Amino acid sequence: MPLYTLNINNNSFEVEVNKGTSLLWVLREHLGLTGTKYSCGIAQCGSCTIHIDQKPMRACILTVENFAMGQKILTIEGLSEKGEHPVQKAWIKTQAPQCGYCQSGQIMQAVALLKEKPKPSREEIKSYMNGILCRCGTYMRILEAIEIASEENSAIN
Ligand code: FES
Ligand code: FES
């Protein structure tokens, strides 16, 4: 099996897996980064959202061999070791999660939005977050959390 070196959360990881293995599988099963969730597996729900070079992408449809050239992969674990990222704090403030399953994907999408546009309008938030599904229907609390994070922080990293 080929050996791949991946840049994840500013650390270098080596994994020996078959070509074509999904990046989500590598994160969860080979590296123990289980914060990124598997749900639909076909890029339709957003629960597996991570950042590749600062852009939100669905890890379930990415394959490992395409990310061995030093692209920066960021997972929910890389935001803050103790949950102190401004977006995570806003999530706690609004008590956004219900079952929690979709929430790391929601947070990663929200962080990408606020990096791209620190002060989005409510409509822009809705549009950017569209497609990150929550079976528990926590959308209003997520919206509120993003607005809080946007108001309280001038720069989201
Ligand atoms: S598990 Fe990747 S988008 Fe649903
Ligand atoms: S909190 Fe349960 S799926 Fe979103």
mmCIF file of C-alpha atoms and ligand atoms in Angstrom:
data_model
loop_
_atom_site.group_PDB
_atom_site.id
_atom_site.type_symbol
_atom_site.label_atom_id
_atom_site.label_comp_id
_atom_site.label_asym_id
_atom_site.label_seq_id
_atom_site.Cartn_x
_atom_site.Cartn_y
_atom_site.Cartn_z
ATOM 1 C CA MET A 1 0.000 0.000 0.000
ATOM 2 C CA PRO A 2 1.268 3.520 -0.716
ATOM 3 C CA LEU A 3 2.350 5.805 2.108
ATOM 4 C CA TYR A 4 0.800 9.287 2.126
ATOM 5 C CA THR A 5 1.968 12.299 4.128
ATOM 6 C CA LEU A 6 -0.837 14.672 5.024
ATOM 7 C CA ASN A 7 -0.788 18.148 6.587
ATOM 8 C CA ILE A 8 -3.649 18.094 9.094
ATOM 9 C CA ASN A 9 -4.226 20.768 11.736
ATOM 10 C CA ASN A 10 -0.648 22.002 11.180
ATOM 11 C CA ASN A 11 0.824 18.584 11.914
ATOM 12 C CA SER A 12 2.300 16.063 9.554
ATOM 13 C CA PHE A 13 0.681 12.603 9.511
ATOM 14 C CA GLU A 14 1.704 9.500 7.591
ATOM 15 C CA VAL A 15 -0.854 6.912 6.566
ATOM 16 C CA GLU A 16 -0.482 3.720 4.619
ATOM 17 C CA VAL A 17 -3.763 3.124 2.811
ATOM 18 C CA ASN A 18 -5.013 2.066 -0.598
ATOM 19 C CA LYS A 19 -5.294 4.696 -3.296
ATOM 20 C CA GLY A 20 -8.933 5.771 -3.457
ATOM 21 C CA THR A 21 -9.487 5.612 0.296
ATOM 22 C CA SER A 22 -11.770 8.454 1.323
ATOM 23 C CA LEU A 23 -10.204 11.272 3.280
ATOM 24 C CA LEU A 24 -13.019 10.970 5.819
ATOM 25 C CA TRP A 25 -12.119 7.336 6.396
ATOM 26 C CA VAL A 26 -8.442 8.227 6.833
ATOM 27 C CA LEU A 27 -9.284 10.946 9.368
ATOM 28 C CA ARG A 28 -11.653 8.833 11.416
ATOM 29 C CA GLU A 29 -10.358 5.278 11.148
ATOM 30 C CA HIS A 30 -6.621 5.725 10.646
ATOM 31 C CA LEU A 31 -5.862 8.909 12.562
ATOM 32 C CA GLY A 32 -8.558 8.863 15.258
ATOM 33 C CA LEU A 33 -9.878 12.315 14.327
ATOM 34 C CA THR A 34 -13.484 11.324 14.912
ATOM 35 C CA GLY A 35 -14.856 14.857 15.292
ATOM 36 C CA THR A 36 -15.618 14.795 11.565
ATOM 37 C CA LYS A 37 -18.786 12.753 11.121
ATOM 38 C CA TYR A 38 -19.907 10.253 8.510
ATOM 39 C CA SER A 39 -23.534 10.430 7.545
ATOM 40 C CA CYS A 40 -24.742 10.338 3.931
ATOM 41 C CA GLY A 41 -21.400 9.551 2.267
ATOM 42 C CA ILE A 42 -22.454 11.281 -0.949
ATOM 43 C CA ALA A 43 -21.773 14.982 -0.281
ATOM 44 C CA GLN A 44 -25.408 15.753 0.467
ATOM 45 C CA CYS A 45 -25.567 16.466 4.212
ATOM 46 C CA GLY A 46 -22.395 18.351 5.187
ATOM 47 C CA SER A 47 -21.717 16.508 8.434
ATOM 48 C CA CYS A 48 -18.201 15.621 7.189
ATOM 49 C CA THR A 49 -17.240 19.215 6.342
ATOM 50 C CA ILE A 50 -13.559 20.079 6.776
ATOM 51 C CA HIS A 51 -11.399 22.833 5.285
ATOM 52 C CA ILE A 52 -8.910 22.305 2.504
ATOM 53 C CA ASP A 53 -6.701 25.380 2.137
ATOM 54 C CA GLN A 54 -9.374 27.391 3.996
ATOM 55 C CA LYS A 55 -12.288 26.269 1.805
ATOM 56 C CA PRO A 56 -15.067 24.063 3.193
ATOM 57 C CA MET A 57 -15.236 20.679 1.500
ATOM 58 C CA ARG A 58 -17.031 17.368 2.070
ATOM 59 C CA ALA A 59 -14.449 14.834 3.213
ATOM 60 C CA CYS A 60 -16.632 11.830 2.334
ATOM 61 C CA ILE A 61 -16.106 12.281 -1.391
ATOM 62 C CA LEU A 62 -12.425 13.256 -1.339
ATOM 63 C CA THR A 63 -9.760 10.616 -1.824
ATOM 64 C CA VAL A 64 -6.489 10.546 0.054
ATOM 65 C CA GLU A 65 -4.099 10.636 -2.889
ATOM 66 C CA ASN A 66 -5.261 14.123 -3.859
ATOM 67 C CA PHE A 67 -4.129 15.637 -0.569
ATOM 68 C CA ALA A 68 -0.555 14.447 -0.269
ATOM 69 C CA MET A 69 0.966 17.587 -1.735
ATOM 70 C CA GLY A 70 0.887 19.695 1.393
ATOM 71 C CA GLN A 71 -2.608 21.140 1.140
ATOM 72 C CA LYS A 72 -3.670 22.391 4.536
ATOM 73 C CA ILE A 73 -6.385 20.178 5.961
ATOM 74 C CA LEU A 74 -8.266 21.581 8.950
ATOM 75 C CA THR A 75 -10.688 19.494 11.010
ATOM 76 C CA ILE A 76 -12.837 20.461 13.981
ATOM 77 C CA GLU A 77 -10.017 19.249 16.279
ATOM 78 C CA GLY A 78 -7.740 21.890 14.768
ATOM 79 C CA LEU A 79 -9.947 24.854 15.673
ATOM 80 C CA SER A 80 -9.097 24.812 19.351
ATOM 81 C CA GLU A 81 -7.944 22.087 21.704
ATOM 82 C CA LYS A 82 -10.297 23.212 24.457
ATOM 83 C CA GLY A 83 -13.283 24.401 22.433
ATOM 84 C CA GLU A 84 -12.243 28.028 22.785
ATOM 85 C CA HIS A 85 -12.554 29.110 19.196
ATOM 86 C CA PRO A 86 -14.960 32.102 18.981
ATOM 87 C CA VAL A 87 -17.421 30.103 16.888
ATOM 88 C CA GLN A 88 -17.365 27.194 19.345
ATOM 89 C CA LYS A 89 -17.950 29.645 22.199
ATOM 90 C CA ALA A 90 -20.933 31.159 20.377
ATOM 91 C CA TRP A 91 -22.286 27.643 19.839
ATOM 92 C CA ILE A 92 -22.082 27.025 23.577
ATOM 93 C CA LYS A 93 -23.715 30.372 24.299
ATOM 94 C CA THR A 94 -26.783 29.539 22.193
ATOM 95 C CA GLN A 95 -26.742 25.858 23.184
ATOM 96 C CA ALA A 96 -27.007 25.134 19.460
ATOM 97 C CA PRO A 97 -26.607 21.331 19.421
ATOM 98 C CA GLN A 98 -29.368 18.873 20.086
ATOM 99 C CA CYS A 99 -28.108 15.359 19.294
ATOM 100 C CA GLY A 100 -24.898 16.989 18.075
ATOM 101 C CA TYR A 101 -24.261 14.755 15.094
ATOM 102 C CA CYS A 102 -24.284 17.474 12.437
ATOM 103 C CA GLN A 103 -22.657 20.141 14.545
ATOM 104 C CA SER A 104 -18.978 19.787 13.698
ATOM 105 C CA GLY A 105 -19.902 20.146 10.032
ATOM 106 C CA GLN A 106 -22.073 23.147 10.873
ATOM 107 C CA ILE A 107 -19.235 24.777 12.813
ATOM 108 C CA MET A 108 -16.659 24.160 10.087
ATOM 109 C CA GLN A 109 -18.970 25.670 7.476
ATOM 110 C CA ALA A 110 -19.651 28.665 9.752
ATOM 111 C CA VAL A 111 -15.931 29.245 10.382
ATOM 112 C CA ALA A 112 -15.292 29.205 6.625
ATOM 113 C CA LEU A 113 -18.062 31.768 6.140
ATOM 114 C CA LEU A 114 -16.714 34.127 8.807
ATOM 115 C CA LYS A 115 -13.157 33.874 7.452
ATOM 116 C CA GLU A 116 -14.463 34.781 4.025
ATOM 117 C CA LYS A 117 -16.941 37.398 5.235
ATOM 118 C CA PRO A 118 -16.568 38.518 8.875
ATOM 119 C CA LYS A 119 -19.860 40.436 8.959
ATOM 120 C CA PRO A 120 -22.377 38.509 6.868
ATOM 121 C CA SER A 121 -26.026 39.506 6.698
ATOM 122 C CA ARG A 122 -28.670 37.077 7.922
ATOM 123 C CA GLU A 123 -29.508 36.216 4.308
ATOM 124 C CA GLU A 124 -25.842 35.587 3.509
ATOM 125 C CA ILE A 125 -25.561 33.276 6.515
ATOM 126 C CA LYS A 126 -28.640 31.327 5.414
ATOM 127 C CA SER A 127 -27.343 31.019 1.895
ATOM 128 C CA TYR A 128 -23.818 29.879 2.927
ATOM 129 C CA MET A 129 -25.131 27.383 5.482
ATOM 130 C CA ASN A 130 -27.754 26.007 3.105
ATOM 131 C CA GLY A 131 -27.215 22.289 2.543
ATOM 132 C CA ILE A 132 -25.623 21.526 5.923
ATOM 133 C CA LEU A 133 -28.480 19.432 7.215
ATOM 134 C CA CYS A 134 -29.640 19.109 10.802
ATOM 135 C CA ARG A 135 -32.180 16.405 11.487
ATOM 136 C CA CYS A 136 -32.910 17.973 14.857
ATOM 137 C CA GLY A 137 -33.809 21.306 13.280
ATOM 138 C CA THR A 138 -31.398 23.488 15.253
ATOM 139 C CA TYR A 139 -31.125 25.986 12.410
ATOM 140 C CA MET A 140 -32.333 29.035 14.344
ATOM 141 C CA ARG A 141 -29.814 28.530 17.143
ATOM 142 C CA ILE A 142 -27.045 27.991 14.603
ATOM 143 C CA LEU A 143 -28.011 31.234 12.880
ATOM 144 C CA GLU A 144 -27.983 33.050 16.195
ATOM 145 C CA ALA A 145 -24.574 31.578 17.100
ATOM 146 C CA ILE A 146 -23.051 32.737 13.820
ATOM 147 C CA GLU A 147 -24.422 36.229 14.379
ATOM 148 C CA ILE A 148 -22.963 36.293 17.901
ATOM 149 C CA ALA A 149 -19.551 35.093 16.660
ATOM 150 C CA SER A 150 -19.657 37.710 13.924
ATOM 151 C CA GLU A 151 -20.565 40.525 16.313
ATOM 152 C CA GLU A 152 -18.101 39.611 19.029
ATOM 153 C CA ASN A 153 -15.031 38.913 16.930
ATOM 154 C CA SER A 154 -13.417 41.033 14.282
ATOM 155 C CA ALA A 155 -11.147 38.248 12.984
ATOM 156 C CA ILE A 156 -11.990 34.563 12.857
ATOM 157 C CA ASN A 157 -9.032 32.246 12.348
HETATM 158 S S1 FES B 1 -21.225 12.456 4.996
HETATM 159 FE FE1 FES B 1 -20.219 13.808 3.672
HETATM 160 S S2 FES B 1 -21.751 15.169 3.010
HETATM 161 FE FE2 FES B 1 -22.823 13.696 4.185
HETATM 162 S S1 FES B 2 -28.170 18.472 16.240
HETATM 163 FE FE1 FES B 2 -28.988 16.541 15.700
HETATM 164 S S2 FES B 2 -28.646 16.423 13.544
HETATM 165 FE FE2 FES B 2 -28.144 18.453 14.065
#
